[in-house]
Coordinates of C-alpha atoms in Angstrom, one line a residue:
M1 CA 14.2 3.6 35.9
T2 CA 12.8 0.1 35.9
R3 CA 11.9 0.3 32.3
L4 CA 15.4 1.3 31.3
R5 CA 17.0 -1.5 33.3
K6 CA 14.6 -4.0 31.7
L7 CA 15.5 -2.6 28.3
G8 CA 19.2 -2.9 29.1
T9 CA 19.0 -6.5 30.1
T10 CA 17.3 -7.4 26.9
V11 CA 19.9 -5.8 24.6
G12 CA 22.3 -8.7 25.0
A13 CA 19.7 -11.2 23.9
A14 CA 18.8 -9.0 20.9
I15 CA 22.4 -8.8 19.8
A16 CA 22.8 -12.5 19.8
T17 CA 19.5 -13.0 17.9
A18 CA 20.1 -10.3 15.4
C19 CA 23.7 -11.3 14.6
G20 CA 23.6 -15.0 14.9
G21 CA 20.2 -16.3 16.0
A22 CA 18.0 -15.5 13.1
V23 CA 18.4 -19.0 11.8
I24 CA 16.6 -20.2 14.9
L25 CA 13.5 -18.0 14.2
Y26 CA 13.1 -18.8 10.5
S27 CA 13.8 -21.8 8.5
P28 CA 15.5 -20.5 5.3
S29 CA 13.0 -20.3 2.4
I30 CA 13.6 -22.5 -0.6
S31 CA 15.8 -20.5 -3.0
A32 CA 15.4 -20.6 -6.7
N33 CA 18.8 -22.3 -7.0
D34 CA 17.6 -25.2 -4.8
H35 CA 15.2 -26.2 -7.6
G36 CA 17.3 -25.2 -10.6
G37 CA 15.4 -21.9 -10.7
G38 CA 18.4 -19.7 -11.5
S39 CA 17.8 -19.8 -15.2
R40 CA 14.1 -19.6 -14.5
L41 CA 14.6 -16.3 -12.7
E42 CA 16.6 -14.8 -15.6
T43 CA 13.8 -15.8 -18.0
L44 CA 11.2 -14.2 -15.7
R45 CA 13.3 -11.0 -15.5
Q46 CA 13.4 -10.9 -19.3
R47 CA 9.6 -11.3 -19.5
V48 CA 8.9 -8.6 -17.0
H49 CA 11.7 -6.1 -17.7
G50 CA 12.4 -6.7 -21.4
P51 CA 12.2 -3.7 -23.8
D52 CA 9.2 -5.2 -25.5
A53 CA 7.3 -6.3 -22.4
V54 CA 3.6 -5.3 -22.5
V55 CA 0.8 -6.5 -20.3
P56 CA -1.8 -8.6 -22.1
E57 CA -5.1 -6.9 -22.9
R58 CA -7.9 -7.3 -20.5
E59 CA -10.0 -9.2 -22.9
S60 CA -7.3 -11.9 -23.3
Q61 CA -7.0 -12.1 -19.6
Q62 CA -10.7 -12.8 -19.2
S63 CA -10.5 -15.4 -22.1
A64 CA -7.7 -17.2 -20.2
L65 CA -9.8 -17.4 -17.1
M66 CA -12.8 -18.7 -19.1
A67 CA -10.7 -21.3 -20.7
A68 CA -9.8 -22.8 -17.3
D69 CA -12.5 -25.6 -17.3
K70 CA -12.9 -28.8 -15.3
A71 CA -10.5 -30.7 -17.6
H72 CA -7.9 -27.9 -17.7
P73 CA -8.1 -26.0 -14.4
L74 CA -5.8 -23.4 -13.1
D75 CA -3.4 -24.4 -10.4
V76 CA -4.3 -21.4 -8.3
L77 CA -7.1 -18.8 -8.5
V78 CA -6.5 -15.8 -6.2
I79 CA -9.6 -13.8 -5.0
G80 CA -8.6 -10.3 -4.1
G81 CA -6.3 -7.8 -5.8
G82 CA -4.8 -6.1 -2.9
A83 CA -1.2 -6.3 -1.8
T84 CA -1.4 -9.8 -0.5
G85 CA -3.5 -11.1 -3.4
S86 CA -1.4 -9.5 -6.1
G87 CA 1.7 -10.7 -4.2
A88 CA 0.3 -14.3 -4.1
A89 CA -0.5 -14.3 -7.8
L90 CA 3.1 -13.1 -8.6
D91 CA 4.6 -15.7 -6.2
A92 CA 2.6 -18.5 -7.7
V93 CA 3.1 -17.7 -11.3
T94 CA 6.9 -17.2 -10.8
R95 CA 7.0 -20.8 -9.4
G96 CA 5.7 -22.1 -12.8
L97 CA 2.1 -22.5 -11.8
R98 CA -1.0 -21.6 -13.9
V99 CA -2.5 -18.7 -12.0
G100 CA -5.5 -16.5 -12.2
L101 CA -6.5 -13.5 -10.1
V102 CA -9.9 -11.7 -9.8
E103 CA -10.7 -8.5 -8.0
R104 CA -14.2 -7.1 -7.5
E105 CA -13.2 -3.4 -7.8
D106 CA -9.7 -2.4 -8.8
F107 CA -6.2 -3.4 -7.6
A108 CA -5.6 -1.7 -4.2
A109 CA -9.2 -0.4 -4.2
G110 CA -9.6 -1.4 -0.5
T111 CA -7.2 -1.3 2.4
S112 CA -4.0 -1.5 0.3
S113 CA -4.5 2.1 -1.1
R114 CA -5.5 3.5 2.3
S115 CA -2.5 2.7 4.4
T116 CA -0.1 4.8 6.5
K117 CA 2.4 4.6 3.5
L118 CA 5.0 3.3 5.9
L119 CA 7.2 0.2 5.5
H120 CA 8.1 -0.5 9.1
G121 CA 9.3 -3.2 11.4
G122 CA 7.2 -1.9 14.3
V123 CA 8.9 0.1 17.0
R124 CA 6.0 -0.3 19.3
Y125 CA 6.0 -4.0 18.8
L126 CA 9.7 -4.1 19.8
E127 CA 8.8 -2.2 22.9
K128 CA 6.1 -4.7 23.8
A129 CA 8.5 -7.6 23.1
V130 CA 11.0 -6.1 25.5
F131 CA 8.8 -5.2 28.4
N132 CA 6.5 -8.3 28.1
L133 CA 9.5 -10.6 27.3
D134 CA 7.5 -11.7 24.4
Y135 CA 9.7 -13.7 22.0
G136 CA 6.8 -13.9 19.5
Q137 CA 6.5 -10.2 19.2
F138 CA 10.3 -10.0 18.8
K139 CA 10.2 -12.4 15.9
L140 CA 7.5 -10.3 14.2
V141 CA 9.7 -7.2 14.3
L142 CA 12.8 -9.1 13.1
H143 CA 10.9 -10.6 10.2
A144 CA 9.2 -7.2 9.3
L145 CA 12.6 -5.4 9.3
K146 CA 13.9 -8.0 6.8
E147 CA 10.9 -7.6 4.6
R148 CA 11.0 -3.8 4.8
K149 CA 14.4 -3.8 3.1
Q150 CA 13.2 -6.4 0.6
V151 CA 10.3 -4.3 -0.5
I152 CA 12.4 -1.2 -0.9
D153 CA 15.0 -3.1 -2.9
N154 CA 12.4 -4.7 -5.2
A155 CA 10.5 -1.4 -5.9
P156 CA 13.2 1.3 -5.6
H157 CA 11.3 3.8 -7.7
L158 CA 8.2 3.6 -5.4
C159 CA 9.9 3.2 -2.0
N160 CA 12.5 5.1 -0.1
A161 CA 14.0 5.4 3.4
L162 CA 12.4 8.2 5.5
P163 CA 14.0 9.7 8.6
C164 CA 11.4 10.0 11.4
M165 CA 11.8 12.4 14.3
T166 CA 10.7 11.5 17.8
P167 CA 10.4 14.5 20.1
C168 CA 11.6 14.2 23.8
F169 CA 10.4 16.5 26.5
N170 CA 12.5 15.3 29.4
W171 CA 15.9 13.6 29.8
F172 CA 14.4 10.3 30.6
E173 CA 12.6 10.3 27.3
V174 CA 15.9 11.2 25.5
V175 CA 17.7 8.2 27.0
Y176 CA 14.7 5.9 26.7
Y177 CA 14.0 6.6 23.0
W178 CA 17.7 6.7 22.1
A179 CA 18.2 3.3 23.7
G180 CA 15.1 1.8 22.2
L181 CA 15.8 3.1 18.7
K182 CA 19.4 1.9 18.9
M183 CA 18.0 -1.5 19.7
Y184 CA 15.7 -1.1 16.6
D185 CA 18.8 -0.5 14.5
L186 CA 20.5 -3.5 16.1
V187 CA 17.6 -5.9 15.4
A188 CA 17.6 -4.7 11.8
G189 CA 21.2 -6.0 11.4
R190 CA 22.2 -6.1 7.7
Q191 CA 18.7 -4.8 6.7
L192 CA 19.5 -1.4 8.5
L193 CA 18.5 1.6 6.4
H194 CA 20.5 4.2 8.3
L195 CA 21.6 4.6 11.9
S196 CA 19.4 6.5 14.4
R197 CA 20.9 9.5 16.3
Y198 CA 20.1 12.2 18.8
Y199 CA 19.7 15.8 17.8
S200 CA 19.7 18.8 20.2
T201 CA 16.8 21.1 20.4
E202 CA 18.5 23.7 18.1
E203 CA 19.4 21.0 15.6
S204 CA 15.9 19.5 15.7
V205 CA 14.1 22.8 15.1
E206 CA 16.5 23.5 12.2
L207 CA 15.6 20.1 10.7
F208 CA 11.8 20.4 11.5
P209 CA 11.0 24.2 11.6
T210 CA 7.3 23.7 12.6
L211 CA 8.3 21.6 15.7
A212 CA 7.3 23.5 18.9
R213 CA 10.0 24.2 21.4
K214 CA 7.5 24.6 24.2
G215 CA 3.9 23.5 24.9
N216 CA 1.7 22.1 27.5
D217 CA 4.0 23.2 30.3
R218 CA 7.0 21.3 28.9
S219 CA 10.1 22.1 26.9
L220 CA 11.7 20.2 24.1
R221 CA 15.0 18.5 25.2
G222 CA 15.9 17.2 21.7
T223 CA 14.8 14.5 19.4
V224 CA 15.9 11.0 18.3
V225 CA 15.7 10.4 14.6
Y226 CA 15.4 6.9 13.2
Y227 CA 14.6 5.5 9.7
D228 CA 11.8 3.5 8.3
G229 CA 10.5 3.0 4.8
Q230 CA 7.9 4.9 2.8
M231 CA 6.0 3.9 -0.3
N232 CA 3.4 4.9 -2.9
D233 CA 1.1 2.1 -1.8
S234 CA -1.4 1.8 -4.6
R235 CA 1.1 2.2 -7.4
L236 CA 3.2 -0.6 -5.7
N237 CA 0.1 -2.7 -5.7
V238 CA -0.7 -2.0 -9.3
G239 CA 2.9 -2.8 -10.1
L240 CA 2.6 -6.2 -8.4
A241 CA -0.5 -7.0 -10.4
C242 CA 1.1 -5.9 -13.7
T243 CA 4.3 -7.9 -12.9
A244 CA 2.2 -11.0 -12.3
A245 CA 0.4 -10.4 -15.7
L246 CA 3.8 -10.0 -17.5
A247 CA 5.0 -13.2 -15.8
G248 CA 2.0 -15.1 -17.2
A249 CA -0.9 -14.8 -14.6
A250 CA -4.4 -14.0 -15.9
V251 CA -5.3 -11.0 -13.7
L252 CA -8.7 -9.3 -14.0
N253 CA -9.9 -6.3 -12.1
H254 CA -13.6 -5.3 -11.8
A255 CA -14.4 -9.1 -11.7
E256 CA -16.5 -10.2 -8.8
V257 CA -16.8 -13.8 -7.4
V258 CA -20.5 -14.4 -7.0
S259 CA -20.3 -18.0 -5.8
L260 CA -17.8 -20.8 -5.3
L261 CA -18.1 -24.1 -7.2
K262 CA -17.8 -27.4 -5.4
D263 CA -17.1 -30.9 -6.7
D264 CA -19.9 -33.4 -7.2
A265 CA -19.6 -34.7 -3.6
G266 CA -19.7 -31.2 -2.3
K267 CA -16.6 -31.7 -0.3
R268 CA -14.0 -29.5 -2.1
I269 CA -14.0 -26.1 -3.7
I270 CA -13.0 -26.5 -7.4
G271 CA -13.7 -23.1 -8.9
A272 CA -15.7 -19.9 -8.9
R273 CA -18.5 -18.2 -10.8
I274 CA -17.3 -14.7 -11.7
R275 CA -19.2 -11.6 -12.9
D276 CA -17.4 -9.0 -15.0
N277 CA -18.7 -5.8 -13.4
L278 CA -17.9 -3.8 -16.5
T279 CA -20.1 -5.8 -18.8
G280 CA -22.4 -7.8 -16.4
K281 CA -21.2 -11.0 -18.1
E282 CA -20.8 -14.1 -15.9
F283 CA -18.5 -17.1 -16.4
E284 CA -17.0 -20.0 -14.5
T285 CA -13.3 -20.6 -13.8
Y286 CA -12.0 -23.8 -12.3
A287 CA -8.8 -24.2 -10.2
K288 CA -7.2 -26.9 -8.1
V289 CA -6.9 -24.4 -5.2
I290 CA -8.4 -21.0 -4.5
V291 CA -6.5 -18.5 -2.4
N292 CA -8.9 -16.1 -0.5
A293 CA -7.0 -12.8 -0.1
G294 CA -10.1 -10.7 0.3
G295 CA -8.7 -8.6 3.2
P296 CA -11.6 -7.3 5.3
F297 CA -14.0 -9.1 3.1
C298 CA -12.4 -12.5 3.3
D299 CA -15.2 -13.8 5.7
S300 CA -17.8 -13.2 2.9
I301 CA -15.8 -15.5 0.6
R302 CA -15.4 -18.1 3.4
K303 CA -19.2 -18.0 3.9
M304 CA -19.8 -18.9 0.2
A305 CA -18.2 -22.3 1.1
N306 CA -19.8 -22.7 4.5
K307 CA -22.4 -20.2 5.6
N308 CA -21.9 -21.2 9.3
V309 CA -18.2 -20.7 9.4
Q310 CA -16.8 -18.7 12.3
E311 CA -15.8 -15.2 11.4
M312 CA -12.1 -14.4 11.7
I313 CA -11.9 -10.6 10.9
A314 CA -12.0 -8.0 13.6
P315 CA -12.1 -4.8 11.5
S316 CA -10.3 -1.7 12.7
S317 CA -10.6 1.8 11.2
G318 CA -7.5 3.8 10.5
V319 CA -8.1 7.5 9.5
H320 CA -5.6 9.7 7.8
I321 CA -5.7 13.3 6.7
I322 CA -3.7 15.3 4.1
L323 CA -2.4 18.8 5.0
P324 CA -0.3 21.3 3.0
D325 CA 3.4 20.7 2.6
Y326 CA 4.4 23.4 5.0
Y327 CA 3.2 21.3 8.0
S328 CA 6.3 19.1 7.6
P329 CA 9.6 19.6 5.9
E330 CA 10.5 17.6 2.8
G331 CA 12.4 14.4 3.8
M332 CA 11.6 14.4 7.5
G333 CA 8.7 12.8 9.4
L334 CA 7.5 13.3 12.9
I335 CA 6.3 10.3 15.0
V336 CA 5.1 10.5 18.6
P337 CA 5.0 6.8 19.8
K338 CA 2.7 7.6 22.7
T339 CA 0.5 10.7 23.2
K340 CA -1.2 11.6 26.4
D341 CA -4.0 9.1 25.7
G342 CA -1.6 6.4 24.6
R343 CA -2.1 6.6 20.8
V344 CA 0.5 7.0 18.1
V345 CA 0.5 10.2 16.1
F346 CA 2.6 11.0 13.1
M347 CA 3.1 13.6 10.3
L348 CA 5.0 12.5 7.2
P349 CA 5.9 14.2 4.0
W350 CA 4.3 12.3 1.1
L351 CA 4.2 13.2 -2.6
G352 CA 4.6 16.9 -1.9
R353 CA 2.0 17.1 0.9
T354 CA 1.8 16.1 4.6
V355 CA 0.0 12.9 5.7
A356 CA -1.1 12.8 9.3
G357 CA -2.8 10.2 11.4
T358 CA -3.9 7.9 12.7
T359 CA -6.8 6.3 14.6
D360 CA -7.3 2.7 15.5
S361 CA -10.9 2.0 16.4
S362 CA -13.4 -0.8 15.8
T363 CA -15.6 -0.4 12.8
T364 CA -18.1 -2.1 10.5
I365 CA -17.0 -3.4 7.1
T366 CA -18.1 -1.3 4.2
Y367 CA -17.0 -0.9 0.6
L368 CA -16.3 2.8 1.0
P369 CA -15.5 3.7 4.6
E370 CA -15.7 7.3 5.5
P371 CA -13.8 9.1 8.3
H372 CA -15.9 10.5 11.1
E373 CA -15.5 14.2 11.9
D374 CA -14.4 13.5 15.5
E375 CA -11.6 11.2 14.2
I376 CA -10.3 14.0 11.9
Q377 CA -10.5 16.5 14.8
F378 CA -8.7 14.1 17.1
I379 CA -5.7 14.0 14.6
L380 CA -5.7 17.7 14.3
D381 CA -5.8 18.2 18.1
A382 CA -3.1 15.6 18.6
I383 CA -0.6 17.1 16.1
S384 CA -1.3 20.6 17.3
D385 CA 0.4 19.7 20.7
Y386 CA 3.7 19.3 18.9
L387 CA 3.7 22.2 16.3
N388 CA 4.1 25.9 16.3
V389 CA 1.8 26.2 13.3
K390 CA -1.9 27.0 13.8
V391 CA -3.6 23.7 12.9
R392 CA -6.8 24.4 11.0
R393 CA -9.7 22.2 9.8
T394 CA -9.8 24.3 6.7
D395 CA -6.3 23.0 5.8
V396 CA -7.4 19.4 5.4
L397 CA -7.1 18.8 1.7
S398 CA -8.3 15.2 1.9
A399 CA -9.2 12.7 4.6
W400 CA -9.8 9.0 4.3
S401 CA -10.5 5.9 6.3
G402 CA -9.1 2.4 5.7
I403 CA -10.2 -0.9 7.3
R404 CA -7.4 -3.0 8.8
P405 CA -8.3 -6.7 8.7
L406 CA -7.1 -7.7 12.1
A407 CA -7.3 -11.5 12.2
M408 CA -8.3 -14.2 14.6
D409 CA -7.2 -17.7 13.8
P410 CA -10.3 -19.8 13.7
T411 CA -8.3 -22.9 14.5
A412 CA -6.8 -21.4 17.7
K413 CA -8.2 -22.5 21.1
N414 CA -8.1 -19.0 22.4
T415 CA -10.2 -16.9 20.1
E416 CA -9.9 -13.7 22.3
S417 CA -6.5 -12.7 21.0
I418 CA -6.5 -10.6 17.9
S419 CA -3.3 -10.9 16.0
R420 CA -1.3 -8.1 14.2
D421 CA 0.4 -11.0 12.4
H422 CA -1.1 -12.8 9.5
V423 CA -3.1 -16.0 9.6
V424 CA -3.2 -18.7 6.9
C425 CA -5.9 -21.4 7.2
E426 CA -7.9 -23.9 5.1
D427 CA -11.2 -24.4 6.9
Y428 CA -12.8 -25.8 3.7
P429 CA -10.9 -28.1 1.4
G430 CA -9.6 -26.2 -1.6
L431 CA -10.1 -22.8 -0.1
V432 CA -6.9 -21.3 1.5
T433 CA -7.5 -18.0 3.3
I434 CA -4.7 -15.5 4.0
T435 CA -5.5 -12.4 6.1
G436 CA -4.2 -10.0 8.7
G437 CA -0.6 -8.9 8.7
K438 CA 0.5 -5.6 7.2
W439 CA 1.7 -4.0 3.9
T440 CA 5.4 -4.4 4.9
T441 CA 5.2 -8.2 5.0
Y442 CA 2.9 -8.7 2.0
R443 CA 5.6 -10.7 0.2
S444 CA 6.2 -13.3 2.9
M445 CA 2.4 -13.5 3.5
A446 CA 2.0 -14.3 -0.2
E447 CA 4.7 -16.9 0.1
D448 CA 3.0 -18.6 3.0
A449 CA -0.3 -18.6 1.2
V450 CA 1.2 -20.2 -1.9
N451 CA 3.0 -22.8 0.2
A452 CA -0.3 -23.7 1.8
A453 CA -2.0 -23.8 -1.7
I454 CA 0.7 -26.1 -3.0
K455 CA 0.2 -28.4 -0.1
S456 CA -3.6 -28.3 -0.4
G457 CA -3.7 -29.0 -4.1
K458 CA -0.7 -31.3 -4.3
L459 CA 0.7 -28.9 -6.9
T460 CA 4.0 -29.3 -8.6
P461 CA 5.8 -26.0 -9.0
T462 CA 8.9 -25.9 -11.2
N463 CA 10.9 -24.0 -8.6
G464 CA 10.8 -22.4 -5.2
C465 CA 9.8 -18.9 -4.3
V466 CA 11.8 -16.3 -6.1
T467 CA 10.0 -13.0 -5.3
D468 CA 12.6 -12.0 -2.8
N469 CA 14.9 -11.5 -5.7
L470 CA 12.6 -10.2 -8.4
R471 CA 12.0 -6.4 -9.0
I472 CA 8.5 -5.3 -9.9
V473 CA 7.9 -3.8 -13.3
G474 CA 9.8 -0.5 -13.7
G475 CA 12.2 -1.3 -11.0
E476 CA 15.0 -3.1 -12.8
G477 CA 17.8 -0.6 -13.7
W478 CA 16.1 2.4 -12.2
E479 CA 18.3 5.0 -10.5
P480 CA 17.4 8.2 -8.6
S481 CA 19.0 10.2 -11.4
S482 CA 16.9 8.5 -14.1
F483 CA 14.6 11.6 -14.3
T484 CA 17.3 13.6 -16.0
V485 CA 16.9 11.6 -19.2
L486 CA 13.3 12.7 -19.3
A487 CA 14.1 16.3 -18.6
Q488 CA 16.8 16.5 -21.3
Q489 CA 15.3 14.4 -24.1
Y490 CA 11.5 14.9 -24.0
K491 CA 9.1 17.8 -24.5
R492 CA 5.6 18.3 -23.1
M493 CA 3.5 19.0 -26.3
K494 CA 0.3 20.7 -25.2
S495 CA -2.8 21.0 -27.3
T496 CA -4.5 24.4 -26.7
G497 CA -7.3 25.8 -28.7
G498 CA -6.5 23.7 -31.7
K499 CA -2.8 24.7 -31.6
V500 CA 0.1 22.5 -30.3
V501 CA 2.4 24.4 -28.0
P502 CA 5.7 22.8 -27.0
G503 CA 6.5 22.9 -23.3
V504 CA 9.5 22.0 -21.1
M505 CA 9.6 18.6 -19.4
D506 CA 10.4 20.4 -16.1
S507 CA 12.1 18.7 -13.2
A508 CA 8.9 18.3 -11.1
A509 CA 7.2 16.4 -14.0
A510 CA 10.3 14.4 -14.8
K511 CA 10.9 13.4 -11.2
H512 CA 7.2 12.4 -10.8
L513 CA 7.2 10.3 -13.9
S514 CA 10.4 8.6 -12.9
R515 CA 9.3 7.9 -9.4
A516 CA 5.8 6.7 -10.4
Y517 CA 6.7 4.5 -13.5
G518 CA 10.4 3.7 -13.0
T519 CA 12.2 2.7 -16.1
L520 CA 8.9 2.8 -18.0
A521 CA 8.6 6.6 -17.5
E522 CA 10.1 7.2 -21.0
R523 CA 7.0 5.4 -22.5
V524 CA 4.8 8.0 -20.7
A525 CA 7.0 10.9 -21.7
A526 CA 6.8 9.7 -25.3
I527 CA 3.0 9.8 -25.2
A528 CA 3.2 13.4 -23.8
Q529 CA 5.5 14.4 -26.7
D530 CA 4.2 12.4 -29.6
E531 CA 0.4 12.5 -28.9
N532 CA 0.2 16.1 -27.6
L533 CA -0.8 15.0 -24.1
G534 CA 1.7 17.0 -22.2
K535 CA -0.7 19.3 -20.2
R536 CA -1.0 19.0 -16.4
L537 CA -4.3 17.6 -15.2
A538 CA -4.4 19.8 -12.1
H539 CA -2.8 23.0 -11.0
G540 CA 0.0 22.5 -8.6
Y541 CA 0.4 18.8 -9.3
P542 CA 2.8 17.1 -11.7
Y543 CA 0.3 14.6 -13.2
L544 CA 0.1 14.7 -17.0
E545 CA -2.6 13.9 -19.5
A546 CA -0.3 11.3 -21.0
E547 CA -0.6 9.2 -17.8
V548 CA -4.3 8.6 -18.4
A549 CA -3.6 7.2 -21.8
Y550 CA -0.6 5.2 -20.6
C551 CA -2.5 3.7 -17.7
A552 CA -5.5 2.8 -19.8
R553 CA -3.2 0.9 -22.2
N554 CA -0.7 -0.6 -19.8
E555 CA -2.1 -0.8 -16.3
Y556 CA -5.7 -2.0 -16.6
C557 CA -7.1 1.5 -15.7
E558 CA -10.8 0.9 -16.5
S559 CA -12.5 3.9 -14.7
A560 CA -12.0 7.5 -13.7
I561 CA -11.8 6.4 -10.1
D562 CA -9.1 3.9 -11.0
F563 CA -7.0 6.8 -12.3
I564 CA -7.6 9.5 -9.7
A565 CA -7.3 7.2 -6.7
R566 CA -4.9 4.3 -7.6
R567 CA -2.9 5.1 -10.8
T568 CA -2.3 8.6 -9.5
R569 CA -3.0 9.7 -6.0
L570 CA -4.9 12.9 -6.7
A571 CA -8.0 11.9 -4.8
F572 CA -5.9 11.2 -1.7
L573 CA -3.8 14.4 -2.0
E574 CA -6.6 16.9 -2.7
T575 CA -10.2 16.1 -3.5
D576 CA -10.9 19.5 -5.0
A577 CA -8.1 19.2 -7.5
A578 CA -9.2 15.6 -8.3
K579 CA -12.7 16.9 -9.0
K580 CA -11.5 19.6 -11.3
A581 CA -9.4 17.1 -13.2
L582 CA -12.2 14.6 -13.8
P583 CA -13.7 16.0 -17.1
R584 CA -10.3 15.8 -18.9
V585 CA -9.5 12.4 -17.3
I586 CA -12.8 11.0 -18.5
E587 CA -12.4 12.5 -22.0
I588 CA -9.1 10.7 -22.5
L589 CA -10.3 7.5 -21.0
A590 CA -13.4 7.7 -23.3
N591 CA -11.1 8.0 -26.3
E592 CA -9.0 5.0 -25.1
H593 CA -11.9 2.7 -24.2
K594 CA -14.5 3.9 -26.7
W595 CA -17.1 5.1 -24.2
D596 CA -20.3 6.7 -25.3
N597 CA -21.8 9.8 -23.7
S598 CA -23.9 7.8 -21.3
R599 CA -20.9 6.0 -19.9
Q600 CA -19.0 9.3 -19.6
K601 CA -21.8 10.8 -17.5
E602 CA -22.0 7.7 -15.4
E603 CA -18.2 7.8 -14.8
L604 CA -18.4 11.5 -13.7
Q605 CA -21.2 10.8 -11.3
K606 CA -19.6 7.8 -9.7
A607 CA -16.3 9.6 -9.3
K608 CA -17.9 12.6 -7.7
E609 CA -19.8 10.3 -5.2
F610 CA -16.4 8.6 -4.5
L611 CA -14.7 11.9 -3.8
E612 CA -17.5 12.8 -1.3
T613 CA -16.2 10.0 1.0
F614 CA -12.9 11.9 1.3
K615 CA -13.7 14.5 3.9
S616 CA -11.7 17.5 2.9
S617 CA -12.6 20.9 4.4
K618 CA -14.6 21.6 1.2
N619 CA -16.8 18.6 1.2
A620 CA -17.1 17.9 5.0
R621 CA -20.6 17.8 6.2
F622 CA -20.5 19.1 9.7
H623 CA -24.2 19.2 10.7
D624 CA -25.9 16.4 8.9
G625 CA -25.8 14.0 11.8
K626 CA -23.5 11.7 9.9
H627 CA -20.3 12.6 11.9
S628 CA -21.7 13.3 15.3

């Protein structure tokens, strides 16, 4: 009972901090009004959410970057189009700075599309904070809970609160998890999503029918359900990049930094040489400060400035698998904070399927990480301990690996400690690096990076940070009932064999469009109706042909992989369905981007190779020595 007593003694301190002590932990960020930014914020909202708001074409974005010469440099050039990089570009441009962003692949192509899909404060970190009396860990949790609510509020169409069930197999666990999760509620304070509560065994099985009552010589004593956030990670990331573009930033995907430019004395970074990977064309862009938000690849950017720089990334692999929807009920997740070998295991409903994971093991940094067969099997074995369903390898519809960029601060005296928090450093003048952290805190990470850039370049923003109060594109005015307008007012016109056949905009399609595009869903529905692109792309999924055209025109979708992996989530949900959809996706993209036959064949080949890295049951290679 020592752990319970220790937990109890900490609650009083938590109450004081959550209710009145937060001001001690964080100096309040500069608000828009402190700098006369109130009217600026309204202007920004009009630019982003106005009825005529359209992102600039890719060619004009590239021209803007090329126009940033030595005499007229950008204020900030961001390298990396993941969550943090896109967030930093949005933060900087909404402060009135001249901003550019380049991304080698696509927005969210790396870690930011391969996350757990959770927006969380960190229950485990709170446990560590209590039992290690670690005030630093406690601050991390408090901060993440604040940001969790902020992300959900700023992208309501892409994020939602998700109840998560924690099974308890003895009465000690019931009391322990109940007390711990009540404390989690308490620390959240005003940012609380919903109160946690205990459910009896009968109630728990009713809420989660596949939960096993007995197993491994133990009986279920009930569950404690608490709430965290869930998101569509890559669409949130694309939304950030498009919001930055609408606010005035020059964002360019498929644009790789090949070298950094230094001043004549060689003492400061003043720009970058960039290659457009779609055309092979190279150009130079100058900026007063460069923000390196390369995630796992940020060390390769730092080495362009100084090849002898100490590495700061300790890469960790996180594997997730997708299972059919019947593994978990809609609207209820299952999280086991500590399995028999000490790992966290979860099963969460996501976009009509079940996502399960995860692993946390050291790995090497690669562009397309692949899950190992033993990692997939570990997840299957771990969840089978808690389910009454036969867990089968053949049920794995997709499996993927993401690289977490765990960071070591190169300026710290003790380099042994790897942080789950983020690190901002400037180890070469003019190059500010931001890495580490997690999706939930991307906004505050971006704010810290821009603050460091302003200091480094002696920049003069017109106002302070306003991203805590700015909804991303599609979020302003969105309501959960918005899908009804689509269902009632639009048809899905389907072109079949030379004939156009009208179809109903059914609830599944309408809800999907509303959730994916927010208030812009009507623009997609109009394409489905007016351009006869109302067919579904894959059986059993709500994705429409119209989305391909819309994303090509309005979301910088430049390849088939961009669409099946980041604009929609088909590659992550079911690789076989994604493969079957490819020919039609490529046909529509070819029409939008004027691709010739050679380019179309190239797109098909690249996309198939990409899907091979998602180890579903149909493309797993069990005996090739690759996953031994």
